[in-house]
Amino acid sequence: MSLHTQYLESFLRSQFYMLRMDGPLPLPYRHYIAIMKLVKTGENNWSLPELVHAVVLLAHYHALASFVFGSGINPERDPEISNGFRLISVNNFCVCDLANDNNIENASLSGSNFGIVDSLSELEALMERMKRLQEEREDEEASQEEMSTRFEKEKKESLFVVSGDTFHSFPYSEFEEDMIITSDVSRYIEDPGFGYEDFARRGEEHLPTFRAQDYTWENHGFSLVNRLYSDIGHLLDEKFRMVYNLTYNTMATHEDVDTTMLRRALFNYVHCMFGIRYDDYDYGEVNQLLERSLKVYIKTVTCYPERTTKRMYDSYWRQFKHSEKVHVNLLLMEARMQAELLYALRAITRHLT
């Protein structure tokens, strides 16, 4: 995160407030929830402020897991090493280099395994698609009906994006041979099978949709959180706005590039996977801007972060700098957190009314 200092300051402020400052939950409860990411083993009767504090902690650490695994800050099994684990490296740099940005900005440019010409052409093709989409926006906007149809199409397709060890249900994937055997942590949790599930079963005709305009962070979630857990709403809102608007106007070797369209596609695709729709967004842009390998990476990092591999990380946007891919992970993390908060806070709001 130190590659993006403005965001890091905002992140640390909100995390410190959740864990150390005045709040509804006692300090030991906060750290227990942060470590175990469980509240069902706590007391049966929670006040609403305590519940909101717990929900914020859960969403924060669920999302943080996506960033940690997505950025390669985790061990992978290696049968050739005695303890069975090794630190992930990206383009021949170890994780300590990645954390400190030691001479890695051009690592993706110097790697010899991927083919510079192919990745350069991919970059140019992406920039060309961005330019074309911008021109199409200016010429003619899609109708609400068309945008709704495109969202439903993207939502259904997201159910079929391969991720982690779900390969047995799908045709062969190039990522299959790169699967990780994760550690057995079942002894530490009550329900080992508990985890992310697609918001609808494949084949269902009418998939549930959360219309963002009906319950937004800005108009609903923010005020509820601030009312029940003082000031955390301001800190979270600052963090969401920071990552959404963060830009250096660069794409790999290109400068003075407006990346707004790309950042919005990444953020909205995560929400789309959770069934959240923005009426004013054309989801046709997602298919134009996010290649298949990137969608695989996004779903894995967002929904099954422990299954993320170096190969997935390397497979998309091969000409982009490491700091730019960290930026992608920050967007995915905050989109993941906001999606979880929207569902939880909407449920609490319904309970109150």
Short mmCIF file of N, CA, C and O in Angstrom, two decimals, residues 203-255:
data_model
loop_
_atom_site.label_atom_id
_atom_site.label_comp_id
_atom_site.label_asym_id
_atom_site.label_seq_id
_atom_site.Cartn_x
_atom_site.Cartn_y
_atom_site.Cartn_z
N GLY A 203 -28.36 -21.23 -14.08
CA GLY A 203 -29.53 -21.75 -14.76
C GLY A 203 -30.82 -21.08 -14.33
O GLY A 203 -31.84 -21.24 -14.98
N GLU A 204 -30.79 -20.32 -13.22
CA GLU A 204 -31.99 -19.62 -12.79
C GLU A 204 -32.33 -18.53 -13.79
O GLU A 204 -31.46 -17.83 -14.31
N GLU A 205 -33.61 -18.37 -14.04
CA GLU A 205 -34.05 -17.39 -15.03
C GLU A 205 -34.02 -15.97 -14.46
O GLU A 205 -33.60 -15.03 -15.12
N HIS A 206 -34.49 -15.80 -13.23
CA HIS A 206 -34.60 -14.47 -12.64
C HIS A 206 -33.62 -14.36 -11.48
O HIS A 206 -33.90 -14.80 -10.36
N LEU A 207 -32.47 -13.76 -11.76
CA LEU A 207 -31.45 -13.60 -10.74
C LEU A 207 -31.73 -12.35 -9.91
O LEU A 207 -32.13 -11.32 -10.45
N PRO A 208 -31.52 -12.41 -8.60
CA PRO A 208 -31.80 -11.24 -7.76
C PRO A 208 -30.87 -10.08 -8.09
O PRO A 208 -29.69 -10.28 -8.38
N THR A 209 -31.43 -8.88 -8.06
CA THR A 209 -30.65 -7.68 -8.33
C THR A 209 -30.82 -6.68 -7.20
O THR A 209 -31.93 -6.43 -6.74
N PHE A 210 -29.70 -6.14 -6.72
CA PHE A 210 -29.68 -5.08 -5.72
C PHE A 210 -29.51 -3.78 -6.49
O PHE A 210 -28.44 -3.50 -7.00
N ARG A 211 -30.56 -3.00 -6.60
CA ARG A 211 -30.48 -1.73 -7.33
C ARG A 211 -29.81 -0.70 -6.43
O ARG A 211 -30.33 -0.32 -5.39
N ALA A 212 -28.62 -0.26 -6.84
CA ALA A 212 -27.83 0.65 -6.01
C ALA A 212 -28.59 1.94 -5.70
O ALA A 212 -28.41 2.53 -4.63
N GLN A 213 -29.45 2.38 -6.63
CA GLN A 213 -30.17 3.62 -6.40
C GLN A 213 -31.19 3.49 -5.26
O GLN A 213 -31.61 4.48 -4.67
N ASP A 214 -31.60 2.27 -4.95
CA ASP A 214 -32.57 2.06 -3.87
C ASP A 214 -31.92 2.10 -2.49
O ASP A 214 -32.59 2.37 -1.49
N TYR A 215 -30.64 1.77 -2.44
CA TYR A 215 -29.92 1.83 -1.16
C TYR A 215 -28.45 2.10 -1.48
O TYR A 215 -27.69 1.19 -1.80
N THR A 216 -28.07 3.36 -1.41
CA THR A 216 -26.71 3.75 -1.76
C THR A 216 -25.88 3.97 -0.51
O THR A 216 -26.41 4.24 0.58
N TRP A 217 -24.58 3.87 -0.67
CA TRP A 217 -23.68 4.19 0.44
C TRP A 217 -23.82 5.67 0.81
O TRP A 217 -23.94 6.00 2.00
N GLU A 218 -23.84 6.54 -0.19
CA GLU A 218 -23.85 7.98 0.06
C GLU A 218 -25.13 8.43 0.78
O GLU A 218 -25.06 9.26 1.70
N ASN A 219 -26.27 7.91 0.37
CA ASN A 219 -27.55 8.41 0.89
C ASN A 219 -28.12 7.59 2.04
O ASN A 219 -28.99 8.08 2.78
N HIS A 220 -27.67 6.36 2.21
CA HIS A 220 -28.27 5.50 3.22
C HIS A 220 -27.24 4.88 4.16
O HIS A 220 -27.31 5.08 5.38
N GLY A 221 -26.30 4.13 3.60
CA GLY A 221 -25.33 3.43 4.44
C GLY A 221 -24.49 4.35 5.29
O GLY A 221 -24.28 4.11 6.48
N PHE A 222 -24.02 5.44 4.69
CA PHE A 222 -23.17 6.39 5.41
C PHE A 222 -23.85 6.95 6.65
O PHE A 222 -23.28 6.96 7.74
N SER A 223 -25.08 7.40 6.49
CA SER A 223 -25.79 8.02 7.63
C SER A 223 -26.10 7.00 8.71
O SER A 223 -26.01 7.31 9.92
N LEU A 224 -26.44 5.76 8.34
CA LEU A 224 -26.74 4.73 9.33
C LEU A 224 -25.49 4.38 10.13
O LEU A 224 -25.53 4.29 11.37
N VAL A 225 -24.38 4.17 9.45
CA VAL A 225 -23.13 3.85 10.14
C VAL A 225 -22.73 4.96 11.08
O VAL A 225 -22.35 4.73 12.24
N ASN A 226 -22.80 6.19 10.62
CA ASN A 226 -22.39 7.32 11.46
C ASN A 226 -23.29 7.50 12.66
O ASN A 226 -22.85 7.93 13.73
N ARG A 227 -24.57 7.18 12.50
CA ARG A 227 -25.50 7.33 13.61
C ARG A 227 -25.26 6.30 14.71
O ARG A 227 -25.36 6.60 15.89
N LEU A 228 -24.90 5.07 14.30
CA LEU A 228 -24.75 3.99 15.28
C LEU A 228 -23.30 3.76 15.71
O LEU A 228 -23.05 3.11 16.72
N TYR A 229 -22.36 4.26 14.91
CA TYR A 229 -20.94 4.08 15.22
C TYR A 229 -20.24 5.37 14.80
O TYR A 229 -19.71 5.48 13.71
N SER A 230 -20.24 6.32 15.71
CA SER A 230 -19.86 7.70 15.43
C SER A 230 -18.53 7.83 14.70
O SER A 230 -17.53 7.21 15.06
N ASP A 231 -18.55 8.64 13.64
CA ASP A 231 -17.37 9.07 12.87
C ASP A 231 -16.80 8.03 11.91
O ASP A 231 -16.04 8.37 11.00
N ILE A 232 -17.11 6.74 12.09
CA ILE A 232 -16.53 5.75 11.18
C ILE A 232 -17.04 5.96 9.76
O ILE A 232 -16.32 5.69 8.79
N GLY A 233 -18.25 6.48 9.63
CA GLY A 233 -18.80 6.74 8.30
C GLY A 233 -17.93 7.71 7.52
O GLY A 233 -17.69 7.52 6.32
N HIS A 234 -17.46 8.77 8.19
CA HIS A 234 -16.61 9.76 7.52
C HIS A 234 -15.30 9.12 7.07
O HIS A 234 -14.82 9.40 5.97
N LEU A 235 -14.71 8.28 7.92
CA LEU A 235 -13.44 7.64 7.58
C LEU A 235 -13.60 6.66 6.41
O LEU A 235 -12.76 6.61 5.51
N LEU A 236 -14.68 5.88 6.45
CA LEU A 236 -14.91 4.94 5.35
C LEU A 236 -15.21 5.68 4.05
O LEU A 236 -14.73 5.30 2.98
N ASP A 237 -16.01 6.73 4.15
CA ASP A 237 -16.35 7.50 2.96
C ASP A 237 -15.11 8.12 2.33
O ASP A 237 -14.95 8.11 1.10
N GLU A 238 -14.22 8.64 3.18
CA GLU A 238 -12.96 9.20 2.67
C GLU A 238 -12.15 8.14 1.93
O GLU A 238 -11.58 8.39 0.87
N LYS A 239 -12.11 6.93 2.50
CA LYS A 239 -11.35 5.83 1.91
C LYS A 239 -11.95 5.39 0.58
O LYS A 239 -11.23 5.17 -0.41
N PHE A 240 -13.28 5.25 0.53
CA PHE A 240 -13.94 4.87 -0.72
C PHE A 240 -13.69 5.90 -1.82
O PHE A 240 -13.38 5.56 -2.96
N ARG A 241 -13.83 7.18 -1.46
CA ARG A 241 -13.64 8.24 -2.46
C ARG A 241 -12.18 8.31 -2.91
O ARG A 241 -11.89 8.55 -4.08
N MET A 242 -11.28 8.11 -1.95
CA MET A 242 -9.86 8.17 -2.27
C MET A 242 -9.48 7.12 -3.32
O MET A 242 -8.85 7.43 -4.33
N VAL A 243 -9.89 5.87 -3.09
CA VAL A 243 -9.47 4.82 -4.02
C VAL A 243 -10.20 4.94 -5.36
O VAL A 243 -9.62 4.64 -6.40
N TYR A 244 -11.44 5.38 -5.33
CA TYR A 244 -12.21 5.49 -6.57
C TYR A 244 -11.65 6.57 -7.48
O TYR A 244 -11.67 6.44 -8.71
N ASN A 245 -11.14 7.65 -6.87
CA ASN A 245 -10.65 8.79 -7.65
C ASN A 245 -9.13 8.80 -7.81
O ASN A 245 -8.59 9.66 -8.51
N LEU A 246 -8.44 7.86 -7.17
CA LEU A 246 -6.99 7.83 -7.23
C LEU A 246 -6.51 7.54 -8.67
O LEU A 246 -6.92 6.55 -9.28
N THR A 247 -5.66 8.41 -9.18
CA THR A 247 -5.12 8.20 -10.53
C THR A 247 -3.82 8.95 -10.68
O THR A 247 -3.60 9.99 -10.04
N TYR A 248 -2.94 8.40 -11.49
CA TYR A 248 -1.69 9.06 -11.84
C TYR A 248 -1.67 9.39 -13.34
O TYR A 248 -0.65 9.78 -13.87
N ASN A 249 -2.82 9.15 -13.99
CA ASN A 249 -2.99 9.40 -15.42
C ASN A 249 -1.93 8.68 -16.26
O ASN A 249 -1.40 9.22 -17.22
N THR A 250 -1.64 7.44 -15.85
CA THR A 250 -0.69 6.62 -16.61
C THR A 250 -1.28 5.23 -16.84
O THR A 250 -2.12 4.75 -16.07
N MET A 251 -0.83 4.61 -17.92
CA MET A 251 -1.12 3.21 -18.19
C MET A 251 0.16 2.60 -18.75
O MET A 251 0.53 2.87 -19.90
N ALA A 252 0.86 1.84 -17.91
CA ALA A 252 2.15 1.27 -18.29
C ALA A 252 3.08 2.40 -18.72
O ALA A 252 3.39 3.28 -17.93
N THR A 253 3.50 2.41 -19.98
CA THR A 253 4.46 3.42 -20.45
C THR A 253 3.78 4.68 -20.96
O THR A 253 4.46 5.64 -21.33
N HIS A 254 2.45 4.71 -20.99
CA HIS A 254 1.73 5.86 -21.52
C HIS A 254 1.39 6.85 -20.40
O HIS A 254 1.02 6.45 -19.30
N GLU A 255 1.50 8.13 -20.70
CA GLU A 255 1.18 9.18 -19.73
C GLU A 255 0.02 10.02 -20.25
O GLU A 255 -0.39 9.91 -21.40
#
